[in-house]
Structure formats: C-alpha cells, structure tokens
mmCIF file of C-alpha atoms in Angstrom:
data_model
loop_
_atom_site.group_PDB
_atom_site.id
_atom_site.type_symbol
_atom_site.label_atom_id
_atom_site.label_comp_id
_atom_site.label_asym_id
_atom_site.label_seq_id
_atom_site.Cartn_x
_atom_site.Cartn_y
_atom_site.Cartn_z
ATOM 1 C CA MET A 170 -27.984 -16.638 19.584
ATOM 2 C CA THR A 171 -27.617 -13.559 21.729
ATOM 3 C CA GLY A 172 -23.668 -14.427 22.288
ATOM 4 C CA SER A 173 -23.188 -14.924 18.614
ATOM 5 C CA GLY A 174 -24.769 -11.630 17.800
ATOM 6 C CA SER A 175 -22.788 -9.611 20.489
ATOM 7 C CA ARG A 176 -19.613 -11.255 18.877
ATOM 8 C CA SER A 177 -20.793 -10.124 15.526
ATOM 9 C CA ARG A 178 -21.196 -6.632 16.571
ATOM 10 C CA SER A 179 -17.998 -6.417 18.368
ATOM 11 C CA GLY A 180 -16.239 -7.759 15.457
ATOM 12 C CA SER A 181 -17.761 -5.040 13.302
ATOM 13 C CA ARG A 182 -16.868 -2.218 15.827
ATOM 14 C CA SER A 183 -13.287 -3.592 15.961
ATOM 15 C CA ARG A 184 -12.944 -3.379 12.309
ATOM 16 C CA LEU A 185 -14.483 0.138 11.903
ATOM 17 C CA TRP A 186 -11.667 1.182 14.759
ATOM 18 C CA ARG A 187 -8.949 -0.269 12.722
ATOM 19 C CA LEU A 188 -10.080 1.846 9.549
ATOM 20 C CA ALA A 189 -10.005 5.007 12.004
ATOM 21 C CA PRO A 190 -6.281 5.836 11.712
ATOM 22 C CA LEU A 191 -6.197 5.836 7.812
ATOM 23 C CA THR A 192 -9.530 7.972 8.117
ATOM 24 C CA LEU A 193 -7.787 10.529 9.962
ATOM 25 C CA VAL A 194 -4.479 10.539 8.009
ATOM 26 C CA VAL A 195 -6.835 11.089 4.889
ATOM 27 C CA VAL A 196 -8.993 13.920 6.771
ATOM 28 C CA ALA A 197 -5.874 15.763 8.166
ATOM 29 C CA GLY A 198 -4.362 15.692 4.643
ATOM 30 C CA ALA A 199 -7.455 17.177 2.886
ATOM 31 C CA VAL A 200 -8.046 19.673 5.875
ATOM 32 C CA GLY A 201 -4.328 20.751 5.655
ATOM 33 C CA GLY A 202 -4.842 21.271 1.907
ATOM 34 C CA ILE A 203 -7.860 23.368 2.537
ATOM 35 C CA LEU A 204 -6.106 25.483 5.377
ATOM 36 C CA ALA A 205 -2.938 26.076 3.297
ATOM 37 C CA SER A 206 -2.879 29.396 1.711
ATOM 38 C CA GLU A 207 -1.032 28.343 -1.334
ATOM 39 C CA PRO A 208 -0.659 25.299 -3.620
ATOM 40 C CA ALA A 209 1.818 22.714 -2.857
ATOM 41 C CA GLY A 210 5.457 23.329 -4.153
ATOM 42 C CA ARG A 211 5.401 26.966 -4.535
ATOM 43 C CA LEU A 212 8.621 28.535 -3.756
ATOM 44 C CA ASP A 213 9.658 31.717 -1.726
ATOM 45 C CA PRO A 214 13.485 32.020 -1.076
ATOM 46 C CA GLU A 215 12.888 34.770 1.646
ATOM 47 C CA ARG A 216 11.474 32.354 4.012
ATOM 48 C CA SER A 217 13.527 29.378 3.382
ATOM 49 C CA TRP A 218 13.892 27.082 6.327
ATOM 50 C CA CYS A 219 11.617 29.368 8.523
ATOM 51 C CA ALA A 220 10.135 27.657 11.635
ATOM 52 C CA PRO A 221 6.581 26.923 12.229
ATOM 53 C CA SER A 222 4.509 29.846 13.213
ATOM 54 C CA ALA A 223 0.874 30.903 13.096
ATOM 55 C CA ALA A 224 1.341 31.731 9.260
ATOM 56 C CA ARG A 225 3.068 28.645 8.398
ATOM 57 C CA LEU A 226 1.773 25.679 10.839
ATOM 58 C CA LEU A 227 4.438 23.185 9.750
ATOM 59 C CA GLY A 228 7.145 25.756 8.674
ATOM 60 C CA CYS A 229 8.883 26.173 5.478
ATOM 61 C CA GLY A 230 11.582 23.928 4.044
ATOM 62 C CA GLU A 231 14.191 24.438 1.036
ATOM 63 C CA ALA A 232 13.565 27.640 -1.131
ATOM 64 C CA GLY A 233 10.569 28.608 1.188
ATOM 65 C CA VAL A 234 8.420 26.026 0.041
ATOM 66 C CA ASP A 235 5.468 25.726 2.644
ATOM 67 C CA LEU A 236 5.135 22.116 4.442
ATOM 68 C CA LEU A 237 1.663 22.139 4.981
ATOM 69 C CA PRO A 238 0.433 22.072 1.590
ATOM 70 C CA LEU A 239 3.250 20.005 0.545
ATOM 71 C CA VAL A 240 2.897 17.357 3.152
ATOM 72 C CA SER A 241 -0.979 17.442 2.942
ATOM 73 C CA THR A 242 -0.716 16.750 -0.811
ATOM 74 C CA ALA A 243 1.985 14.225 -0.742
ATOM 75 C CA VAL A 244 0.166 12.251 2.060
ATOM 76 C CA LEU A 245 -3.114 11.956 -0.138
ATOM 77 C CA ARG A 246 -1.609 11.072 -3.220
ATOM 78 C CA GLY A 247 0.807 8.418 -1.510
ATOM 79 C CA VAL A 248 -2.346 6.861 0.104
ATOM 80 C CA VAL A 249 -4.120 6.689 -3.576
ATOM 81 C CA LEU A 250 -0.886 5.359 -5.103
ATOM 82 C CA ALA A 251 -0.440 2.660 -2.281
ATOM 83 C CA ALA A 252 -4.229 1.607 -2.333
ATOM 84 C CA VAL A 253 -4.340 1.348 -6.249
ATOM 85 C CA VAL A 254 -1.065 -0.862 -6.360
ATOM 86 C CA ALA A 255 -2.467 -2.992 -3.374
ATOM 87 C CA LEU A 256 -5.753 -3.547 -5.176
ATOM 88 C CA VAL A 257 -4.228 -4.330 -8.483
ATOM 89 C CA GLY A 258 -1.845 -6.979 -6.528
ATOM 90 C CA PHE A 259 -4.723 -8.404 -5.019
ATOM 91 C CA ALA A 260 -7.005 -8.671 -7.968
ATOM 92 C CA ILE A 261 -4.178 -10.563 -9.955
ATOM 93 C CA GLY A 262 -2.586 -12.316 -7.247
ATOM 94 C CA THR A 263 -5.769 -13.840 -5.412
ATOM 95 C CA PRO A 264 -7.308 -15.673 -8.403
ATOM 96 C CA LEU A 265 -3.926 -16.694 -9.743
ATOM 97 C CA GLY A 266 -2.912 -18.320 -6.660
ATOM 98 C CA ALA A 267 -6.541 -20.065 -6.160
ATOM 99 C CA ALA A 268 -6.603 -21.129 -9.624
ATOM 100 C CA ALA A 269 -2.999 -22.580 -9.732
ATOM 101 C CA ALA A 270 -3.536 -24.685 -6.382
ATOM 102 C CA LEU A 271 -7.101 -26.041 -7.628
ATOM 103 C CA ALA A 272 -5.439 -27.202 -10.764
ATOM 104 C CA ARG A 273 -2.541 -28.703 -9.151
ATOM 105 C CA GLY A 274 0.505 -30.086 -11.008
ATOM 106 C CA ARG A 275 2.683 -27.974 -13.266
ATOM 107 C CA PHE A 276 0.633 -24.823 -13.274
ATOM 108 C CA GLU A 277 0.605 -24.690 -9.475
ATOM 109 C CA ARG A 278 4.653 -25.560 -9.336
ATOM 110 C CA GLY A 279 4.844 -22.929 -11.941
ATOM 111 C CA VAL A 280 2.912 -20.222 -10.129
ATOM 112 C CA GLU A 281 4.672 -20.868 -6.876
ATOM 113 C CA ARG A 282 8.335 -20.625 -8.442
ATOM 114 C CA ALA A 283 7.156 -17.236 -9.979
ATOM 115 C CA CYS A 284 6.382 -16.073 -6.605
ATOM 116 C CA ASP A 285 9.506 -17.095 -5.238
ATOM 117 C CA LEU A 286 11.469 -15.232 -7.894
ATOM 118 C CA MET A 287 9.263 -12.089 -7.309
ATOM 119 C CA GLN A 288 9.862 -12.075 -3.608
ATOM 120 C CA ALA A 289 13.496 -13.116 -3.986
ATOM 121 C CA PHE A 290 14.148 -9.883 -5.721
ATOM 122 C CA PRO A 291 13.506 -6.702 -3.973
ATOM 123 C CA SER A 292 10.926 -4.429 -5.650
ATOM 124 C CA PHE A 293 12.942 -1.375 -4.411
ATOM 125 C CA ILE A 294 15.961 -2.402 -6.512
ATOM 126 C CA LEU A 295 13.747 -3.352 -9.643
ATOM 127 C CA ALA A 296 12.079 0.290 -9.499
ATOM 128 C CA LEU A 297 15.592 1.781 -9.056
ATOM 129 C CA ALA A 298 16.653 -0.132 -12.243
ATOM 130 C CA VAL A 299 13.551 0.746 -14.229
ATOM 131 C CA LEU A 300 13.021 4.361 -12.974
ATOM 132 C CA SER A 301 16.482 5.449 -13.701
ATOM 133 C CA ALA A 302 15.946 4.896 -17.423
ATOM 134 C CA VAL A 303 12.792 7.096 -17.193
ATOM 135 C CA ARG A 304 13.656 10.622 -17.957
ATOM 136 C CA ALA A 305 10.863 12.049 -15.998
ATOM 137 C CA PRO A 306 9.231 9.626 -13.477
ATOM 138 C CA SER A 307 5.586 9.968 -12.536
ATOM 139 C CA ARG A 308 3.488 8.220 -10.085
ATOM 140 C CA VAL A 309 2.111 6.114 -13.151
ATOM 141 C CA HIS A 310 5.603 4.634 -13.692
ATOM 142 C CA ILE A 311 6.080 4.021 -9.927
ATOM 143 C CA GLY A 312 2.884 2.619 -9.598
ATOM 144 C CA ALA A 313 3.306 0.280 -12.668
ATOM 145 C CA VAL A 314 6.882 -0.840 -11.512
ATOM 146 C CA PHE A 315 5.594 -1.514 -7.946
ATOM 147 C CA ALA A 316 2.698 -3.766 -9.485
ATOM 148 C CA LEU A 317 4.839 -5.861 -11.427
ATOM 149 C CA THR A 318 5.690 -7.600 -7.930
ATOM 150 C CA ALA A 319 2.955 -6.702 -5.798
ATOM 151 C CA TRP A 320 0.783 -9.520 -6.896
ATOM 152 C CA ALA A 321 3.102 -12.229 -5.634
ATOM 153 C CA PRO A 322 2.415 -12.107 -1.867
ATOM 154 C CA PHE A 323 -1.198 -12.409 -2.773
ATOM 155 C CA ALA A 324 -0.670 -15.358 -4.817
ATOM 156 C CA ARG A 325 1.371 -17.141 -2.175
ATOM 157 C CA LEU A 326 -1.459 -16.702 0.618
ATOM 158 C CA ALA A 327 -3.858 -17.736 -1.905
ATOM 159 C CA LEU A 328 -1.831 -20.768 -2.759
ATOM 160 C CA ALA A 329 -1.415 -21.691 0.771
ATOM 161 C CA GLN A 330 -5.396 -21.318 1.605
ATOM 162 C CA THR A 331 -6.613 -23.061 -1.564
ATOM 163 C CA ARG A 332 -4.291 -26.180 -0.752
ATOM 164 C CA VAL A 333 -6.228 -26.513 2.727
ATOM 165 C CA LEU A 334 -9.806 -25.581 0.920
ATOM 166 C CA ARG A 335 -9.539 -27.963 -1.939
ATOM 167 C CA ASP A 336 -9.747 -30.954 0.374
ATOM 168 C CA ALA A 337 -12.694 -29.680 2.168
ATOM 169 C CA ALA A 338 -15.889 -31.544 1.946
ATOM 170 C CA PHE A 339 -18.123 -28.746 0.508
ATOM 171 C CA VAL A 340 -15.558 -28.408 -2.467
ATOM 172 C CA GLU A 341 -15.515 -32.192 -2.926
ATOM 173 C CA ALA A 342 -19.375 -32.192 -2.969
ATOM 174 C CA ALA A 343 -19.425 -29.412 -5.529
ATOM 175 C CA VAL A 344 -16.822 -31.389 -7.565
ATOM 176 C CA ALA A 345 -19.129 -34.570 -7.151
ATOM 177 C CA LEU A 346 -22.241 -32.608 -8.308
ATOM 178 C CA GLY A 347 -20.298 -31.880 -11.471
ATOM 179 C CA ARG A 348 -19.503 -28.145 -10.926
ATOM 180 C CA GLY A 349 -16.487 -27.249 -13.257
ATOM 181 C CA ARG A 350 -13.231 -25.919 -11.949
ATOM 182 C CA ALA A 351 -14.195 -22.290 -12.842
ATOM 183 C CA GLY A 352 -17.478 -22.489 -10.913
ATOM 184 C CA VAL A 353 -15.827 -24.056 -7.835
ATOM 185 C CA LEU A 354 -13.153 -21.459 -7.824
ATOM 186 C CA ARG A 355 -15.646 -18.734 -8.493
ATOM 187 C CA SER A 356 -18.418 -20.049 -5.949
ATOM 188 C CA HIS A 357 -16.662 -21.810 -3.253
ATOM 189 C CA ILE A 358 -12.755 -21.166 -3.226
ATOM 190 C CA VAL A 359 -12.398 -17.524 -3.763
ATOM 191 C CA PRO A 360 -15.114 -16.249 -1.206
ATOM 192 C CA ASN A 361 -13.547 -18.470 1.439
ATOM 193 C CA LEU A 362 -10.176 -17.154 1.170
ATOM 194 C CA LEU A 363 -10.897 -13.459 0.664
ATOM 195 C CA GLY A 364 -10.797 -12.917 4.391
ATOM 196 C CA VAL A 365 -7.239 -14.361 4.811
ATOM 197 C CA VAL A 366 -5.556 -12.766 1.619
ATOM 198 C CA ALA A 367 -7.399 -9.166 2.141
ATOM 199 C CA VAL A 368 -5.378 -8.813 5.229
ATOM 200 C CA GLN A 369 -2.139 -8.804 2.832
ATOM 201 C CA LEU A 370 -3.776 -5.254 1.523
ATOM 202 C CA GLY A 371 -2.665 -3.519 4.617
ATOM 203 C CA SER A 372 0.971 -4.734 4.304
ATOM 204 C CA THR A 373 1.390 -4.250 0.831
ATOM 205 C CA ALA A 374 -0.080 -0.544 0.937
ATOM 206 C CA ALA A 375 2.213 0.425 3.899
ATOM 207 C CA ALA A 376 5.331 -0.862 1.928
ATOM 208 C CA ILE A 377 4.321 1.196 -1.186
ATOM 209 C CA VAL A 378 4.173 4.336 0.911
ATOM 210 C CA VAL A 379 7.733 3.799 2.484
ATOM 211 C CA SER A 380 8.966 2.474 -1.010
ATOM 212 C CA GLU A 381 7.557 5.618 -2.682
ATOM 213 C CA ALA A 382 9.167 7.698 -0.043
ATOM 214 C CA ALA A 383 12.519 6.141 -0.547
ATOM 215 C CA LEU A 384 12.714 6.558 -4.076
ATOM 216 C CA ALA A 385 11.877 10.078 -3.789
ATOM 217 C CA PHE A 386 14.465 10.487 -1.277
ATOM 218 C CA VAL A 387 17.279 9.097 -3.676
ATOM 219 C CA GLY A 388 16.289 11.413 -6.268
ATOM 220 C CA LEU A 389 13.862 9.095 -8.498
ATOM 221 C CA GLY A 390 10.475 10.419 -7.191
ATOM 222 C CA PRO A 391 7.481 11.961 -9.176
ATOM 223 C CA ARG A 392 8.723 14.779 -11.225
ATOM 224 C CA ASP A 393 6.371 17.452 -9.707
ATOM 225 C CA GLY A 394 8.503 16.969 -6.491
ATOM 226 C CA VAL A 395 5.329 16.544 -4.216
ATOM 227 C CA SER A 396 6.366 13.574 -2.044
ATOM 228 C CA LEU A 397 7.082 12.556 1.520
ATOM 229 C CA GLY A 398 10.818 11.454 0.468
ATOM 230 C CA GLY A 399 11.471 14.965 -0.717
ATOM 231 C CA VAL A 400 10.608 16.445 2.397
ATOM 232 C CA LEU A 401 12.872 13.860 4.107
ATOM 233 C CA ASP A 402 15.632 14.531 1.614
ATOM 234 C CA GLN A 403 15.351 18.332 2.503
ATOM 235 C CA GLY A 404 15.205 17.528 6.357
ATOM 236 C CA VAL A 405 18.379 15.493 6.240
ATOM 237 C CA ALA A 406 20.289 18.208 4.168
ATOM 238 C CA ALA A 407 19.295 20.723 6.840
ATOM 239 C CA MET A 408 18.836 18.742 10.056
ATOM 240 C CA LEU A 409 20.862 21.305 12.151
ATOM 241 C CA ARG A 410 19.566 24.333 11.134
ATOM 242 C CA ALA A 411 15.769 23.455 10.344
ATOM 243 C CA PRO A 412 15.207 20.043 12.266
ATOM 244 C CA HIS A 413 11.479 20.406 11.913
ATOM 245 C CA VAL A 414 11.514 19.660 8.291
ATOM 246 C CA LEU A 415 13.106 16.243 9.331
ATOM 247 C CA VAL A 416 10.585 15.591 11.993
ATOM 248 C CA VAL A 417 7.532 16.706 9.613
ATOM 249 C CA GLY A 418 8.702 14.303 6.818
ATOM 250 C CA ALA A 419 9.558 11.292 9.303
ATOM 251 C CA LEU A 420 6.283 11.576 11.234
ATOM 252 C CA SER A 421 4.232 11.773 7.880
ATOM 253 C CA VAL A 422 5.813 8.680 6.528
ATOM 254 C CA ALA A 423 5.477 6.693 9.772
ATOM 255 C CA LEU A 424 1.958 7.631 10.492
ATOM 256 C CA THR A 425 0.751 7.016 7.097
ATOM 257 C CA SER A 426 2.309 3.639 6.803
ATOM 258 C CA ALA A 427 1.069 2.588 10.053
ATOM 259 C CA ALA A 428 -2.299 3.822 9.215
ATOM 260 C CA MET A 429 -2.427 1.607 5.968
ATOM 261 C CA LEU A 430 -1.010 -1.197 7.907
ATOM 262 C CA VAL A 431 -3.617 -1.179 10.717
ATOM 263 C CA ALA A 432 -6.461 -0.640 7.928
ATOM 264 C CA GLY A 433 -5.591 -3.654 6.468
ATOM 265 C CA ARG A 434 -6.358 -5.649 9.570
ATOM 266 C CA ALA A 435 -10.069 -4.675 9.298
ATOM 267 C CA ALA A 436 -10.403 -7.427 6.693
ATOM 268 C CA GLU A 437 -9.948 -9.994 9.554
ATOM 269 C CA ARG A 438 -12.621 -12.091 10.432
#
C-alpha cells in the first residue's frame, strides 16, 4: 500500500512538472505584455531595427515595432489557438474512433479510411489553399481550417485502443448484462482510452503553433499582423543588420511548441 501511494504521488509530481514549461511560457507572455510600454504592433519608423536595450528589452523590428509586446501577445494568442484546435480535435475524434471500433463493420472501415485521407493530405497545404481565397484571414479562419484535420490522429488512436478494449472481459460482461452500445461506450470504453488519446493533445497543439507561424511567414497569417511567423519574416529579411529579430522569433516558436508538446505528456499514466 505504501509503495502504491508513493508511486501515485511521484506520478502526480511528474505530471505537474511537465506542465511547468507551458506555465512559464504563458506567464512570460503575460508579464511581457504588462511590462510593455505600448500596444502590440505599434510602429515608430525612427527606431527601426534598433537592438535590445533597457528601454526595449527585445529590441525593435521593421518600422520600429517593439518586439516585446508583439512577441508576448503573439505567444499568448498562439497558445490559445493551438489549445482550442487540439481540444476540438480531441472532442470530435475520440468518440468517433471509439464508436467506429465498437460498431465494427463498414462504419469502422469508413472512419479508418477517412483518417487515412485526412492524414495523407498535409493540413498546411489545405490551409494555404483555403486561406489564399480569404481576403483578410483571422485566427477564426485559421483555427477552422486546422480543425478540419485535427480530429484524425485522435480518431486513429481511439480506433486502435478500442480494438483492444472491446474484447476485454469487463466490456463483454457489460454487454452480457444488457448494456447498450452507447452505455458501454460511455461507461467503459471512453474512460479507459482517455489517458492514451489525451497524449496526442500536446503533439497536435505543438504542430498548430508551428503551422500558424508558417502561414504568417508566407503572408497568410492573422490580419492584425500579431504573429510569431511575422516576426520570423522580419528576421529573415534583416538577418544581417538586425539578427536579434530572427533570434527572438525562432526562440519564441521553438519554446512555445516544445512547451505544448511536453504539457501533452502530462496526461500519461
């Protein structure tokens, strides 16, 4: 009993530590926004490409935009976008995959083929095709496009895990006692596969952070211009005269995506 309790407490501490990087990223973004002396995206051409200083902690980019409020706001908005899209994919894909595996037959094969189709076609290419037709893309447009394919990895994991669980003794006992398919799914299947499927949340969220930055880098980011991809675009254009811009943008994308990825592992049992 003591050993079991010790392992449980150790596992809880491990999960909390995995949430620490994302917490630090969010806190840093919030603190950066508070410390900033002006709103994100404000331009002042006289200080274009100025290096980091006491007045401008991260320096300035193109047209004198202060990188501290820009990056802080972009990180927070990117985290929210990634989290929402990942949760939508989780909420749609998990019950769909579980229901398909429990139903077997054509429904199972159909969902599996749909997952193959969604994962074979790069979501970034789909986003490029859709957003290029939108005059002024917003984060709602970007989130909606990514949500079209975000459910597929969750559904595939749920399919695989449910194929194991549907032959388990406790599931067969529930069926023998007269529980309907919906009841078995709700009470026995989904609760037992959440720990496995939820790990995909971090991977999906990290991919959304990178993809949103990539869209902004090629000019299809949010119309307000507040995006990590926009900072990267500025940094590449002026990497010789203002290398700090590229460093700030690249580190922000890398740290944010890595924090989302590590946070997703907090669901591991």
